[in-house]
Amino acid sequence: MKRKGLVMLCLAIAMTATAQNKYCKSYEDFKADQWTEIDTVYLNGHSKSHQLWVGGNDYKLTTGDKAQDEIIKKEAFAVICKDTIYVNCRNLRFENTGFGNGYTKGYRYDGDKLCIVNKIIGKAALTRQSLLGGLGGAVGGAIAASSQMSNQVCYLIESDAKKGKVNIRLIDDAFMAEVLKDHQKVADEYNAIKKKKDRQSAATVFPILQHLGLID
């Protein structure tokens, strides 16, 4: 009985050590594996209806400590909670457009880069929004929400912040052409998808990157 109890205690200690909570303040710190440990992280997701509008940055992270919460909200680049990476969207920019506040899940890409899945923003999003501009009320809201849900794409973080803002790269057709240049069969399957919107959607791109072993 004592032996069983000791085994369970060792397992509990191992699980606690594995499930470290920590944050880093920059992409360079992330690459260098330089983290600051924190005791507790509370993970809260927004409501389902709110997720329709804000895409993937639907997580709020808190610690219960006011000073640490300010760091997590405004200064942290990424947080690891129970072995999952969460990236702060506050300072991410694509085509001079931001996602807003909140955290999104991050995935290691090719070792030292980060991939995130989020709503499409920038010029393409503005074009779509103008097309929906004539529809108001519940109908317009429902169409816009549906549009957001069907337009999740993958972005890559591969450089640090300049003037406090992190410029990210859309994983688009040009990017995929480079990735797939030595994988002709997969490239043919990708290019066979007629609509650009469908080709570049996260539903298409993410599984391919996983299949190639680029996403961890």
mmCIF file of C-alpha atoms in Angstrom:
data_model
loop_
_atom_site.group_PDB
_atom_site.id
_atom_site.type_symbol
_atom_site.label_atom_id
_atom_site.label_comp_id
_atom_site.label_asym_id
_atom_site.label_seq_id
_atom_site.Cartn_x
_atom_site.Cartn_y
_atom_site.Cartn_z
ATOM 1 C CA MET A 1 0.000 0.000 0.000
ATOM 2 C CA LYS A 2 2.840 2.336 0.954
ATOM 3 C CA ARG A 3 4.614 1.501 -2.299
ATOM 4 C CA LYS A 4 1.476 2.374 -4.305
ATOM 5 C CA GLY A 5 1.196 5.675 -2.452
ATOM 6 C CA LEU A 6 4.817 6.515 -3.203
ATOM 7 C CA VAL A 7 4.329 5.750 -6.897
ATOM 8 C CA MET A 8 1.259 8.016 -7.019
ATOM 9 C CA LEU A 9 3.197 10.807 -5.288
ATOM 10 C CA CYS A 10 6.049 10.528 -7.802
ATOM 11 C CA LEU A 11 3.552 10.664 -10.683
ATOM 12 C CA ALA A 12 1.899 13.763 -9.193
ATOM 13 C CA ILE A 13 5.281 15.516 -8.845
ATOM 14 C CA ALA A 14 6.181 14.607 -12.449
ATOM 15 C CA MET A 15 2.852 15.930 -13.743
ATOM 16 C CA THR A 16 3.309 19.186 -11.807
ATOM 17 C CA ALA A 17 6.807 19.646 -13.226
ATOM 18 C CA THR A 18 5.584 18.942 -16.763
ATOM 19 C CA ALA A 19 2.657 21.316 -16.479
ATOM 20 C CA GLN A 20 4.729 24.421 -15.727
ATOM 21 C CA ASN A 21 3.132 27.816 -16.119
ATOM 22 C CA LYS A 22 5.441 30.466 -17.531
ATOM 23 C CA TYR A 23 5.586 33.488 -19.831
ATOM 24 C CA CYS A 24 8.082 35.261 -22.057
ATOM 25 C CA LYS A 25 8.068 38.890 -23.146
ATOM 26 C CA SER A 26 9.296 38.647 -26.730
ATOM 27 C CA TYR A 27 9.666 36.349 -29.711
ATOM 28 C CA GLU A 28 13.433 36.391 -29.179
ATOM 29 C CA ASP A 29 12.913 35.138 -25.618
ATOM 30 C CA PHE A 30 10.648 32.418 -27.001
ATOM 31 C CA LYS A 31 13.353 31.288 -29.433
ATOM 32 C CA ALA A 32 16.002 31.381 -26.694
ATOM 33 C CA ASP A 33 13.700 29.436 -24.333
ATOM 34 C CA GLN A 34 13.900 32.188 -21.746
ATOM 35 C CA TRP A 35 10.781 32.104 -19.575
ATOM 36 C CA THR A 36 9.574 33.503 -16.265
ATOM 37 C CA GLU A 37 7.730 30.950 -14.163
ATOM 38 C CA ILE A 38 4.402 31.757 -12.513
ATOM 39 C CA ASP A 39 2.514 29.665 -9.987
ATOM 40 C CA THR A 40 -1.019 29.787 -11.331
ATOM 41 C CA VAL A 41 -2.742 30.647 -14.602
ATOM 42 C CA TYR A 42 -6.508 30.778 -14.946
ATOM 43 C CA LEU A 43 -7.736 30.178 -18.485
ATOM 44 C CA ASN A 44 -11.061 31.675 -19.514
ATOM 45 C CA GLY A 45 -12.699 31.433 -22.945
ATOM 46 C CA HIS A 46 -15.247 33.873 -24.302
ATOM 47 C CA SER A 47 -18.813 32.880 -25.051
ATOM 48 C CA LYS A 48 -19.587 31.004 -28.276
ATOM 49 C CA SER A 49 -21.328 34.053 -29.777
ATOM 50 C CA HIS A 50 -18.291 36.251 -29.092
ATOM 51 C CA GLN A 51 -15.977 33.698 -30.675
ATOM 52 C CA LEU A 52 -17.860 34.165 -33.959
ATOM 53 C CA TRP A 53 -16.558 37.716 -34.122
ATOM 54 C CA VAL A 54 -13.067 37.591 -32.720
ATOM 55 C CA GLY A 55 -11.790 34.420 -34.345
ATOM 56 C CA GLY A 56 -9.107 32.599 -32.448
ATOM 57 C CA ASN A 57 -8.094 35.135 -29.802
ATOM 58 C CA ASP A 58 -10.829 33.939 -27.465
ATOM 59 C CA TYR A 59 -8.764 33.222 -24.361
ATOM 60 C CA LYS A 60 -8.217 35.448 -21.353
ATOM 61 C CA LEU A 61 -5.361 34.509 -19.019
ATOM 62 C CA THR A 62 -5.170 35.681 -15.416
ATOM 63 C CA THR A 63 -3.073 34.769 -12.384
ATOM 64 C CA GLY A 64 -4.966 36.218 -9.425
ATOM 65 C CA ASP A 65 -2.117 38.672 -8.821
ATOM 66 C CA LYS A 66 -2.744 42.241 -10.017
ATOM 67 C CA ALA A 67 0.861 43.020 -10.990
ATOM 68 C CA GLN A 68 1.312 39.737 -12.853
ATOM 69 C CA ASP A 69 -2.046 40.158 -14.575
ATOM 70 C CA GLU A 70 -0.866 43.496 -15.996
ATOM 71 C CA ILE A 71 2.244 41.796 -17.380
ATOM 72 C CA ILE A 72 0.199 38.954 -18.878
ATOM 73 C CA LYS A 73 -2.242 41.416 -20.435
ATOM 74 C CA LYS A 74 0.130 44.034 -21.826
ATOM 75 C CA GLU A 75 3.762 42.862 -21.818
ATOM 76 C CA ALA A 76 3.820 39.109 -22.314
ATOM 77 C CA PHE A 77 4.392 37.749 -25.794
ATOM 78 C CA ALA A 78 3.384 34.175 -25.005
ATOM 79 C CA VAL A 79 2.301 32.059 -22.045
ATOM 80 C CA ILE A 80 2.700 28.326 -21.588
ATOM 81 C CA CYS A 81 -0.089 26.818 -19.515
ATOM 82 C CA LYS A 82 -0.185 23.040 -19.005
ATOM 83 C CA ASP A 83 2.140 22.468 -21.981
ATOM 84 C CA THR A 84 -0.057 24.538 -24.340
ATOM 85 C CA ILE A 85 1.295 27.761 -25.862
ATOM 86 C CA TYR A 86 -0.956 30.813 -25.886
ATOM 87 C CA VAL A 87 0.115 33.896 -27.869
ATOM 88 C CA ASN A 88 -0.892 37.417 -26.888
ATOM 89 C CA CYS A 89 -2.711 39.030 -29.832
ATOM 90 C CA ARG A 90 -2.493 42.539 -28.406
ATOM 91 C CA ASN A 91 0.540 43.573 -30.490
ATOM 92 C CA LEU A 92 0.224 41.261 -33.505
ATOM 93 C CA ARG A 93 -0.241 43.047 -36.834
ATOM 94 C CA PHE A 94 -0.987 41.953 -40.390
ATOM 95 C CA GLU A 95 -1.231 44.644 -43.074
ATOM 96 C CA ASN A 96 -1.333 47.263 -40.279
ATOM 97 C CA THR A 97 -4.402 45.603 -38.794
ATOM 98 C CA GLY A 98 -4.634 44.029 -35.346
ATOM 99 C CA PHE A 99 -6.725 41.214 -33.938
ATOM 100 C CA GLY A 100 -7.628 43.040 -30.745
ATOM 101 C CA ASN A 101 -6.977 41.795 -27.228
ATOM 102 C CA GLY A 102 -6.952 38.248 -25.944
ATOM 103 C CA TYR A 103 -4.821 35.167 -26.407
ATOM 104 C CA THR A 104 -4.827 32.572 -29.171
ATOM 105 C CA LYS A 105 -3.337 29.088 -29.208
ATOM 106 C CA GLY A 106 0.140 28.898 -30.696
ATOM 107 C CA TYR A 107 1.843 25.976 -32.395
ATOM 108 C CA ARG A 108 5.582 25.535 -32.843
ATOM 109 C CA TYR A 109 6.439 25.692 -36.537
ATOM 110 C CA ASP A 110 9.648 24.192 -37.873
ATOM 111 C CA GLY A 111 11.313 24.401 -34.478
ATOM 112 C CA ASP A 112 11.632 28.078 -33.557
ATOM 113 C CA LYS A 113 8.718 29.796 -35.270
ATOM 114 C CA LEU A 114 5.068 30.059 -34.199
ATOM 115 C CA CYS A 115 1.912 29.347 -36.155
ATOM 116 C CA ILE A 116 -1.461 30.707 -35.069
ATOM 117 C CA VAL A 117 -4.954 30.225 -36.478
ATOM 118 C CA ASN A 118 -7.204 33.250 -36.480
ATOM 119 C CA LYS A 119 -9.706 35.288 -38.444
ATOM 120 C CA ILE A 120 -8.642 36.858 -41.712
ATOM 121 C CA ILE A 121 -7.757 40.531 -41.293
ATOM 122 C CA GLY A 122 -6.195 43.266 -43.409
ATOM 123 C CA LYS A 123 -7.276 44.159 -46.958
ATOM 124 C CA ALA A 124 -9.195 40.943 -47.614
ATOM 125 C CA ALA A 125 -11.262 41.418 -44.468
ATOM 126 C CA LEU A 126 -12.047 45.047 -45.365
ATOM 127 C CA THR A 127 -13.270 43.985 -48.813
ATOM 128 C CA ARG A 128 -15.544 41.353 -47.309
ATOM 129 C CA GLN A 129 -16.837 43.796 -44.724
ATOM 130 C CA SER A 130 -17.760 46.341 -47.424
ATOM 131 C CA LEU A 131 -19.764 43.671 -49.255
ATOM 132 C CA LEU A 132 -21.741 43.007 -46.071
ATOM 133 C CA GLY A 133 -22.105 46.677 -45.229
ATOM 134 C CA GLY A 134 -25.562 47.021 -46.777
ATOM 135 C CA LEU A 135 -27.059 44.378 -44.521
ATOM 136 C CA GLY A 136 -27.910 45.363 -40.985
ATOM 137 C CA GLY A 137 -29.676 43.896 -37.979
ATOM 138 C CA ALA A 138 -29.882 40.212 -37.211
ATOM 139 C CA VAL A 139 -29.541 39.136 -40.863
ATOM 140 C CA GLY A 140 -26.357 41.103 -41.483
ATOM 141 C CA GLY A 141 -24.943 39.998 -38.134
ATOM 142 C CA ALA A 142 -25.618 36.333 -38.845
ATOM 143 C CA ILE A 143 -23.996 36.527 -42.295
ATOM 144 C CA ALA A 144 -20.966 38.362 -40.926
ATOM 145 C CA ALA A 145 -20.565 35.844 -38.091
ATOM 146 C CA SER A 146 -20.806 32.957 -40.524
ATOM 147 C CA SER A 147 -18.243 34.645 -42.728
ATOM 148 C CA GLN A 148 -15.811 34.992 -39.839
ATOM 149 C CA MET A 149 -16.193 31.344 -38.917
ATOM 150 C CA SER A 150 -15.454 30.202 -42.455
ATOM 151 C CA ASN A 151 -12.439 32.477 -42.872
ATOM 152 C CA GLN A 152 -9.965 31.175 -40.354
ATOM 153 C CA VAL A 153 -6.437 31.217 -41.767
ATOM 154 C CA CYS A 154 -2.923 30.407 -40.587
ATOM 155 C CA TYR A 155 -0.332 33.056 -39.781
ATOM 156 C CA LEU A 156 3.370 32.714 -39.022
ATOM 157 C CA ILE A 157 5.360 34.602 -36.409
ATOM 158 C CA GLU A 158 9.022 34.577 -37.444
ATOM 159 C CA SER A 159 10.421 37.936 -36.301
ATOM 160 C CA ASP A 160 10.434 40.062 -33.176
ATOM 161 C CA ALA A 161 8.552 43.275 -32.506
ATOM 162 C CA LYS A 162 9.433 46.618 -34.104
ATOM 163 C CA LYS A 163 8.173 49.683 -32.256
ATOM 164 C CA GLY A 164 6.203 47.346 -30.020
ATOM 165 C CA LYS A 165 4.316 45.628 -32.870
ATOM 166 C CA VAL A 166 4.904 42.108 -34.198
ATOM 167 C CA ASN A 167 4.325 41.862 -37.951
ATOM 168 C CA ILE A 168 3.091 38.417 -38.907
ATOM 169 C CA ARG A 169 2.949 36.574 -42.219
ATOM 170 C CA LEU A 170 -0.115 35.039 -43.822
ATOM 171 C CA ILE A 171 0.426 31.454 -44.907
ATOM 172 C CA ASP A 172 -0.830 31.938 -48.459
ATOM 173 C CA ASP A 173 -0.376 30.282 -51.874
ATOM 174 C CA ALA A 174 3.176 31.602 -52.311
ATOM 175 C CA PHE A 175 4.180 30.307 -48.902
ATOM 176 C CA MET A 176 2.628 26.896 -49.570
ATOM 177 C CA ALA A 177 4.340 26.677 -52.972
ATOM 178 C CA GLU A 178 7.702 26.949 -51.219
ATOM 179 C CA VAL A 179 6.710 24.463 -48.511
ATOM 180 C CA LEU A 180 5.398 21.920 -51.039
ATOM 181 C CA LYS A 181 8.131 22.172 -53.685
ATOM 182 C CA ASP A 182 9.515 18.761 -52.666
ATOM 183 C CA HIS A 183 6.092 17.186 -52.080
ATOM 184 C CA GLN A 184 4.532 17.024 -55.528
ATOM 185 C CA LYS A 185 1.573 14.807 -54.652
ATOM 186 C CA VAL A 186 0.468 17.058 -51.781
ATOM 187 C CA ALA A 187 1.111 20.138 -53.936
ATOM 188 C CA ASP A 188 -1.164 18.741 -56.654
ATOM 189 C CA GLU A 189 -3.909 18.094 -54.110
ATOM 190 C CA TYR A 190 -3.529 21.608 -52.691
ATOM 191 C CA ASN A 191 -3.566 23.317 -56.114
ATOM 192 C CA ALA A 192 -6.574 21.244 -57.209
ATOM 193 C CA ILE A 193 -8.715 23.250 -54.786
ATOM 194 C CA LYS A 194 -10.214 25.841 -57.129
ATOM 195 C CA LYS A 195 -11.184 28.654 -54.785
ATOM 196 C CA LYS A 196 -8.314 30.621 -53.270
ATOM 197 C CA LYS A 197 -10.352 31.184 -50.126
ATOM 198 C CA ASP A 198 -10.747 27.433 -49.623
ATOM 199 C CA ARG A 199 -7.098 26.676 -50.458
ATOM 200 C CA GLN A 200 -5.776 29.164 -47.942
ATOM 201 C CA SER A 201 -8.249 28.371 -45.179
ATOM 202 C CA ALA A 202 -6.868 26.906 -41.968
ATOM 203 C CA ALA A 203 -9.021 23.837 -42.584
ATOM 204 C CA THR A 204 -6.831 23.083 -45.626
ATOM 205 C CA VAL A 205 -3.444 24.471 -44.614
ATOM 206 C CA PHE A 206 -3.149 23.340 -41.005
ATOM 207 C CA PRO A 207 -3.549 19.567 -41.671
ATOM 208 C CA ILE A 208 -0.979 19.785 -44.489
ATOM 209 C CA LEU A 209 1.568 21.450 -42.213
ATOM 210 C CA GLN A 210 0.893 18.792 -39.590
ATOM 211 C CA HIS A 211 1.265 16.028 -42.190
ATOM 212 C CA LEU A 212 4.655 17.406 -43.222
ATOM 213 C CA GLY A 213 5.780 17.493 -39.594
ATOM 214 C CA LEU A 214 6.221 21.271 -39.584
ATOM 215 C CA ILE A 215 3.738 21.923 -36.788
ATOM 216 C CA ASP A 216 4.399 20.579 -33.334
#
